[in-house]
Coordinates of C-alpha atoms in Angstrom, one line a residue:
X1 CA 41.7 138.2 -17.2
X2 CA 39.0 136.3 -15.4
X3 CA 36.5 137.1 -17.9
X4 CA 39.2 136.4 -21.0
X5 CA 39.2 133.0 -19.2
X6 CA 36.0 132.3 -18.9
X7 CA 35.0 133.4 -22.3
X8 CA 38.4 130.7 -23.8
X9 CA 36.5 128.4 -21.7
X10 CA 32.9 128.8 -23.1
X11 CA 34.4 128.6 -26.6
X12 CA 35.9 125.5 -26.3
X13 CA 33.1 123.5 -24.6
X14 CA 30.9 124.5 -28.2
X15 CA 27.6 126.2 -28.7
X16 CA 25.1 125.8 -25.5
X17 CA 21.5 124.0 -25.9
X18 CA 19.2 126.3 -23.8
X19 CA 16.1 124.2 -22.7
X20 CA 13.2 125.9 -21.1
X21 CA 9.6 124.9 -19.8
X22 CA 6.8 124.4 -22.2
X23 CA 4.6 125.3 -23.9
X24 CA 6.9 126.9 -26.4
X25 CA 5.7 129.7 -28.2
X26 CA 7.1 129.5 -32.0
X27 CA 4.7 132.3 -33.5
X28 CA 3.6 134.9 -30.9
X29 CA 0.9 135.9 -33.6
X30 CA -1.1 132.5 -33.1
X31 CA -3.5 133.6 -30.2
X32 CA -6.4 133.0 -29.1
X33 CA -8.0 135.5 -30.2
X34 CA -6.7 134.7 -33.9
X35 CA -8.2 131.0 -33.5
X36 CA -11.1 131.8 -32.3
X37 CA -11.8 134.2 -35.5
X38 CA -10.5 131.4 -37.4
X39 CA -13.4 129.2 -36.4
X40 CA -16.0 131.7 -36.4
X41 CA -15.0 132.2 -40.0
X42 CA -15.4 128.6 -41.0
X43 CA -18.2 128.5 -39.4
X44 CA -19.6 131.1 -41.7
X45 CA -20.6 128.3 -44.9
X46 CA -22.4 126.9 -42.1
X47 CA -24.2 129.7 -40.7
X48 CA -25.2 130.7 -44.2
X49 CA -26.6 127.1 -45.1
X50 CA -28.6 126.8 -41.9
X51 CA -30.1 130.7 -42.1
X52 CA -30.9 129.7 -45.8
X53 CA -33.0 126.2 -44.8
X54 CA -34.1 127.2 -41.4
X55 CA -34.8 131.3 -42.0
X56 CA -36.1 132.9 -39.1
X57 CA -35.4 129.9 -36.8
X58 CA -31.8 129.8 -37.0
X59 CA -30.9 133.3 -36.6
X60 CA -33.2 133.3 -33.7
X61 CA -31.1 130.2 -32.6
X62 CA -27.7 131.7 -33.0
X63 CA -28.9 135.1 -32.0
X64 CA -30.0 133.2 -27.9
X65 CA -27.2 130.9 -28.0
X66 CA -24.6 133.4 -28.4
X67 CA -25.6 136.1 -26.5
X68 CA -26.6 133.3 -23.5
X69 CA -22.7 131.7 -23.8
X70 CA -21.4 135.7 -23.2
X71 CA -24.0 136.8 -20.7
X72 CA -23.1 133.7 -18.8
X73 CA -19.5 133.4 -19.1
X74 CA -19.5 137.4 -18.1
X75 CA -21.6 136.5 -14.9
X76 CA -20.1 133.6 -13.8
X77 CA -16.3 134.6 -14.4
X78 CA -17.1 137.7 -11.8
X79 CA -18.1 135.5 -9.6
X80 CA -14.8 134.2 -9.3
X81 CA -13.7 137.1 -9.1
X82 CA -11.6 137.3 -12.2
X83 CA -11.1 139.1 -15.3
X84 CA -13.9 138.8 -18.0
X85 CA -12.2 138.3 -21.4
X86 CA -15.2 138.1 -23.9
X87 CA -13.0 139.6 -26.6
X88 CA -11.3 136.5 -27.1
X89 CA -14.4 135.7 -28.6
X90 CA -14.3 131.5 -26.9
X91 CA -17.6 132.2 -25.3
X92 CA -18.8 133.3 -28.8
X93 CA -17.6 130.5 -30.6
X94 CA -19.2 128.4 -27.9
X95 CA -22.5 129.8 -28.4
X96 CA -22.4 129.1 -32.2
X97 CA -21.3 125.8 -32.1
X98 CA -24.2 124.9 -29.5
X99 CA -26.7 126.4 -31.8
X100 CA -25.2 124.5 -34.5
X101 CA -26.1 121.3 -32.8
X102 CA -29.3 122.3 -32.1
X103 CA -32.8 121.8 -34.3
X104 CA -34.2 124.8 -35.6
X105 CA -37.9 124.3 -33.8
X106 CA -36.1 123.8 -30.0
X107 CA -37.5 126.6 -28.2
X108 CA -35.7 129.2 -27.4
X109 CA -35.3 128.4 -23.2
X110 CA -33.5 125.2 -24.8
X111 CA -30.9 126.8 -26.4
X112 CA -30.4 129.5 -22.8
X113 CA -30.5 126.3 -20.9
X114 CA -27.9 125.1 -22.8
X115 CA -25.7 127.6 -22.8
X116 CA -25.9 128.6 -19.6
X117 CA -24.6 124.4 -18.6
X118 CA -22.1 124.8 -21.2
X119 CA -20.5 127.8 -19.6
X120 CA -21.1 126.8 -16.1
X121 CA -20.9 123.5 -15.8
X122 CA -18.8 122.8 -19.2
X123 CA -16.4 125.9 -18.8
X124 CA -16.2 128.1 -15.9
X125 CA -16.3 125.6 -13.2
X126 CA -12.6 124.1 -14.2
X127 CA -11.3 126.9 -13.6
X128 CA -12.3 128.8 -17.1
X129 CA -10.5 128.8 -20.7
X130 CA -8.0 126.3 -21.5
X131 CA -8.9 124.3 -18.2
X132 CA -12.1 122.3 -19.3
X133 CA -11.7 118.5 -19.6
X134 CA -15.1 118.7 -21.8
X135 CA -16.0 120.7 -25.3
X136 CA -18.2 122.7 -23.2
X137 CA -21.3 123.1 -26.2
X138 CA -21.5 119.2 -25.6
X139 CA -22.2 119.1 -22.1
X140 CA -24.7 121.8 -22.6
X141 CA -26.1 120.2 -25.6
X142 CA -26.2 116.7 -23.6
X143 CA -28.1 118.1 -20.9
X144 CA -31.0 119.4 -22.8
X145 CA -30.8 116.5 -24.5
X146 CA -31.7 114.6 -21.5
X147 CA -33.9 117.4 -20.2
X148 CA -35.8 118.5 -23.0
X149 CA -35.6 115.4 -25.4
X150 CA -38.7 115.7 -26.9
X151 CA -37.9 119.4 -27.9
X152 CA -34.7 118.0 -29.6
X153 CA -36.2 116.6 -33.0
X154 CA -35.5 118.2 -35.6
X155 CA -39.3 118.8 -37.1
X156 CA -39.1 120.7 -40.5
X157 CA -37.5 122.6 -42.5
X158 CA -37.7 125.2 -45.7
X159 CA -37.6 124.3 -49.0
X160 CA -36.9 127.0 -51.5
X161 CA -37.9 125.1 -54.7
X162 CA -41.0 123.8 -53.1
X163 CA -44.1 126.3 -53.2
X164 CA -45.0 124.5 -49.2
X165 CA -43.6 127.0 -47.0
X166 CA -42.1 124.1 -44.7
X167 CA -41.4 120.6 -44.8
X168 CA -41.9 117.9 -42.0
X169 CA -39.4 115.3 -42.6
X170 CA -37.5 112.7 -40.2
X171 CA -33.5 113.5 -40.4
X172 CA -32.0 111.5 -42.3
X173 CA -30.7 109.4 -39.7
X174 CA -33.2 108.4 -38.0
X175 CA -35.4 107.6 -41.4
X176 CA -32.8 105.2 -41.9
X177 CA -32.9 104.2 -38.6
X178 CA -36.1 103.7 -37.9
X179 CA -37.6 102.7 -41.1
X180 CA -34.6 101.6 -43.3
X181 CA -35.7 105.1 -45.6
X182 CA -32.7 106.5 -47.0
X183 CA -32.1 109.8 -48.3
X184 CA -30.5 111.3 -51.5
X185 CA -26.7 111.7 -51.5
X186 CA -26.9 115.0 -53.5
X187 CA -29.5 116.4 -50.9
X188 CA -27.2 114.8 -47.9
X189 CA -24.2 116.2 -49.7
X190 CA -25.3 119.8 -50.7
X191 CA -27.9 120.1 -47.3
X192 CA -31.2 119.9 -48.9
X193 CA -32.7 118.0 -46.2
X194 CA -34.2 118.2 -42.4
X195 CA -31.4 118.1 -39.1
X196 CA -29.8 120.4 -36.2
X197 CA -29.2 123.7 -37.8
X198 CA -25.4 123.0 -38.7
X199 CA -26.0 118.8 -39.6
X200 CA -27.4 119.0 -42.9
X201 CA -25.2 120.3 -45.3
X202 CA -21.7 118.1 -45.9
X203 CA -20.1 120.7 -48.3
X204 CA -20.6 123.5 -45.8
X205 CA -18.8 121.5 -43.2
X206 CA -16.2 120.1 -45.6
X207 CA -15.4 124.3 -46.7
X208 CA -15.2 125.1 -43.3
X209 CA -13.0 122.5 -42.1
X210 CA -10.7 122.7 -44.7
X211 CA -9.9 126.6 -44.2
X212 CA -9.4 125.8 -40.1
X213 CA -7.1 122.6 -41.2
X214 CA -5.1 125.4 -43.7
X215 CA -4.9 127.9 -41.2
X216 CA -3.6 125.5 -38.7
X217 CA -6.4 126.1 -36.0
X218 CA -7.6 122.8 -36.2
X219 CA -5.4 119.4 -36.5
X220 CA -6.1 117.7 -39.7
X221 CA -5.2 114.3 -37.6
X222 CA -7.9 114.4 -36.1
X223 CA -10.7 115.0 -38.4
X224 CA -8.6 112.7 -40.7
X225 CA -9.2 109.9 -37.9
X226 CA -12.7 110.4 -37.3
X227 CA -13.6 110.2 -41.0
X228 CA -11.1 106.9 -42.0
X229 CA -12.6 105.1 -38.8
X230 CA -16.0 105.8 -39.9
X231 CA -15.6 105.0 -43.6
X232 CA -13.6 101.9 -42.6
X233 CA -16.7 100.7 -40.1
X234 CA -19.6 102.1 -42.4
X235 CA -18.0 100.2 -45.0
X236 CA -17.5 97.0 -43.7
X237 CA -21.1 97.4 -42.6
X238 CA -22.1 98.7 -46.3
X239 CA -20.6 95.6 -47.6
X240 CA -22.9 93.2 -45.1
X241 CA -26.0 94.5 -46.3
X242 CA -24.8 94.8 -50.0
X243 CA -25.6 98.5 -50.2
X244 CA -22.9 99.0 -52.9
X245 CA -21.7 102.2 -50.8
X246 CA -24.9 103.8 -50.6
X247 CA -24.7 103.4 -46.7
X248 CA -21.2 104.4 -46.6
X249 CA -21.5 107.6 -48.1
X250 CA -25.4 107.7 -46.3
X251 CA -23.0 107.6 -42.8
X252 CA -20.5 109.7 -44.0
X253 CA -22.5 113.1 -45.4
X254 CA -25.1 112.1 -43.1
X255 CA -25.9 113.6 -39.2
X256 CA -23.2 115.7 -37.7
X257 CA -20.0 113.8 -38.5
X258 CA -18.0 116.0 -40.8
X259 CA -19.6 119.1 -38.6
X260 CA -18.5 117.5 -35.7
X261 CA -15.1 116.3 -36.9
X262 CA -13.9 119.2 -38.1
X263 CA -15.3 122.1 -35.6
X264 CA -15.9 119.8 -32.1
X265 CA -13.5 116.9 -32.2
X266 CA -10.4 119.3 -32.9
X267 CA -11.3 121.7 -30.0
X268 CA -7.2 121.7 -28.6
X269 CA -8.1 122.4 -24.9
X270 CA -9.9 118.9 -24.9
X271 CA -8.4 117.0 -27.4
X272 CA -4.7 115.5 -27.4
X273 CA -1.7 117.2 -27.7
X274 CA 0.6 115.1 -30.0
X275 CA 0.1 114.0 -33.6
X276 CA -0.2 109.9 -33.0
X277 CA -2.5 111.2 -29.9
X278 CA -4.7 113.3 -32.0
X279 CA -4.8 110.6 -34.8
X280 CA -5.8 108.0 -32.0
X281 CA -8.4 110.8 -30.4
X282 CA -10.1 110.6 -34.0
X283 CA -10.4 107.1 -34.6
X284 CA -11.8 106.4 -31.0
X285 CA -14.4 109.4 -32.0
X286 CA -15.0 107.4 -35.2
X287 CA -15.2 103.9 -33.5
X288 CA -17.4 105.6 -30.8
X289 CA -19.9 106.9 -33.8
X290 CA -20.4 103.9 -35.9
X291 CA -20.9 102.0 -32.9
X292 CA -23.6 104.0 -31.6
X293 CA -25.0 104.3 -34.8
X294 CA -25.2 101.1 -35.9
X295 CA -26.1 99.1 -31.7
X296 CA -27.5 101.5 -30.3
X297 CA -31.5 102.3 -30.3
X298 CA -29.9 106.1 -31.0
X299 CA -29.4 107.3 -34.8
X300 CA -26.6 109.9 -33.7
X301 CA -23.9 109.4 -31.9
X302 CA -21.6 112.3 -32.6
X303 CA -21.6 114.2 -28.9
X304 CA -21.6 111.2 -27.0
X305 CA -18.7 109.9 -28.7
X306 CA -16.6 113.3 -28.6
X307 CA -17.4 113.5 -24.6
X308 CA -16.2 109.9 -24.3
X309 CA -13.2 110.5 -25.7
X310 CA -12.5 113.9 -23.9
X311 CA -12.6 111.6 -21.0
X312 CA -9.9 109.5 -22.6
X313 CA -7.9 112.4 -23.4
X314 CA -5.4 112.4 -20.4
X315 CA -4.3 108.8 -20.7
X316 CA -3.9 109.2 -24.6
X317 CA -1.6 112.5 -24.1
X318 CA 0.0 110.2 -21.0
X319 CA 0.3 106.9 -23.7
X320 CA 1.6 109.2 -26.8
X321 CA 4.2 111.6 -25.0
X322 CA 7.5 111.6 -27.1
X323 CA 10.3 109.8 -25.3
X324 CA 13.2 112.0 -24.9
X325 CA 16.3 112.2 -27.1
X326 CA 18.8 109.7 -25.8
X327 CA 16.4 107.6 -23.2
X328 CA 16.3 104.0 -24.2

C-alpha cells in the first residue's frame, strides 16, 4: 500500500527535472583522444605546405619538436608520480603546433628548448592536461623568443620554380614593417613566400580550420572574432593610408593570424567556455594583434596576444556565465 501511495503521489506532482554537476557529457564519443586527431589532421595542409617550402628543415623541425613535447611530458608526468597518457596524443599536438610557430633555419636546441618550457613550464606544472591557464606551445615559443631571438628570423626559404636552391627574403611582415615593402596577395594567399614553418600559407590554414570548425573541435566564435576584429582594425587603418585594401588583405593572409586563429586561439582548456565569451576571447586576440602590429616596433603580434588573453580568460568565463532560468 505504501508504495501504491507513493507512486499516486509521484504521478500527480508531474515529471521530475534531474539536475546534476557539470560538465555534462552529451556525446561520450567526443574525447580527447578524438580532438586531438582532429587537429593533427587539420594540421596536415599545413605540414604539407611547410615540408614542401622548407624540405629538409621542417621535417627536421617537426621531427625534434614532437618527439621533445613527448619525451618531456613522459619525464616530467613521472615525476609527479602519475600516469603518462601520451596516447591521447596532446603532447603531440603540442609539439607540432610549436614547430609550426617556429622558422625553418632555428637550430634544432631551439625547438628542444622550447618544448621542453612548453611542457614544463606551459603544461605539467598546473597540474597537467586540462589544468593550464596558457597554450602551452606559446609559452615555450615566447621563451626562446626572448632567449634565442636572433635564431628566430625566419632566413630563407625554397622556391620550386626558381632554379636558386634557396631564397633569403624578409617575412612579409616585417618587409612591410620595416621598409613599407609589401608582398604579393597570391604568394601571401597560396604560401609562396618566407615565415615560421606554418605562417606562410593562408589557404593551408583556412582548409585546416574549416575541417576543426566542422568537426566541432574548434569554436568557430572564436576564430570568427579574431579575424572580424582584425579586418575591422586593418581596415580602418587601410583606409588612412589609402591602400585600397591592399593592407587589409596584406594583414589578413599575412604572419600567423589565420594559423593562429584557427589552431592556437581555440585551444578549449585556455580559451572561454561560453559562446559570447569565446566571441569576446577572439576579438580581444584580434584587438591585441593589430595593435601590436600596427604601435609596436614588433611586426607579429599573434602569441603575445593569445597569452594576454589566456590571462583574461577567467574574468571573461566569470563576466559571460549564463544567468539561471528564473533569477532576475
Amino acid at each position: 500500500m505504501s508504495n501504491l501511495s507513493e507512486t499516486a503521489e509521484k504521478v500527480a506532482q508531474g515529471p521530475t527535472l534531474n539536475v546534476a554537476p557539470s560538465p555534462h557529457v552529451a556525446d561520450t564519443s567526443f574525447t580527447t583522444r578524438r580532438m586531438m586527431t582532429d587537429v593533427l589532421i587539420g594540421l596536415t595542409p599545413l605540414v604539407a605546405m611547410s615540408v614542401f617550402m622548407f624540405r629538409w628543415l621542417a621535417v627536421q623541425q617537426i621531427a625534434v619538436c614532437v618527439v621533445a613535447c613527448l619525451a618531456s611530458e613522459a619525464v616530467f608526468v613521472s615525476m609527479r608520480g602519475k600516469k603518462i597518457t601520451l596516447n591521447d596524443c596532446s603532447a603531440a599536438v603540442t609539439g607540432l603546433i610549436l614547430a609550426l610557430s617556429l622558422p625553418a633555419t632555428a637550430p634544432w636546441y631551439v625547438g628542444c628548448l622550447a618544448s621542453v618550457v612548453a611542457m614544463g613550464i606551459g603544461k605539467i606544472i598546473f597540474g597537467g592536461l586540462g589544468m593550464n591557464i596558457f597554450n602551452p606551445a606559446m609559452v615555450g615559443r615566447a621563451f626562446v623568443m626572448i632567449a634565442f631571438a636572433s635564431l628566430m628570423g625566419a632566413g630563407a626559404y625554397e622556391n620550386p620554380a626558381s632554379a636558386i636552391d634557396a631564397i633569403s627574403q624578409a617575412t612579409p611582415l616585417t618587409a612591410l614593417k620595416g621598409s613599407g615593402i609589401s608582398t604579393s596577395i597570391f604568394n601571401l594567399f597560396f604560401g609562396f613566400t618566407n615565415g615560421s614553418l606554418g605562417e606562410t600559407s593562408a589557404l593551408a590554414a583556412l582548409i585546416g580550420g574549416i575541417f576543426l570548425c566542422i568537426r566541432r573541435t574548434a569554436s568557430w566564435e572564436i576564430p570568427v572574432g579574431v579575424i572580424a576584429c582584425v579586418a575591422l582594425l586593418a581596415g580602418l587603418a587601410d583606409l588612412s593610408a589609402g591602400a585600397n585594401g591592399h593592407l587589409l588583405l596584406h594583414h589578413l593572409f599575412g604572419g600567423a593570424l589565420l594559423f593562429g586563429a584557427f589552431f592556437i586561439a581555440t585551444d578549449p582548456v585556455s580559451s572561454p567556455l561560453t559562446p559570447r565569451g569565446k566571441f569576446i576571447f577572439g576579438a580581444g586576440v584580434g584587438a591585441f594583434i593589430m595593435i601590436i602590429r600596427l604601435f609596436s616596433g614588433y611586426p607579429e603580434g599573434v602569441m603575445f596576444a593569445i597569452l594576454l588573453m589566456n590571462a583574461v580568460t577567467p574574468l571573461i568565463n566569470r563576466w559571460t556565465i549564463p544567468r539561471p532560468m528564473g533569477d532576475a
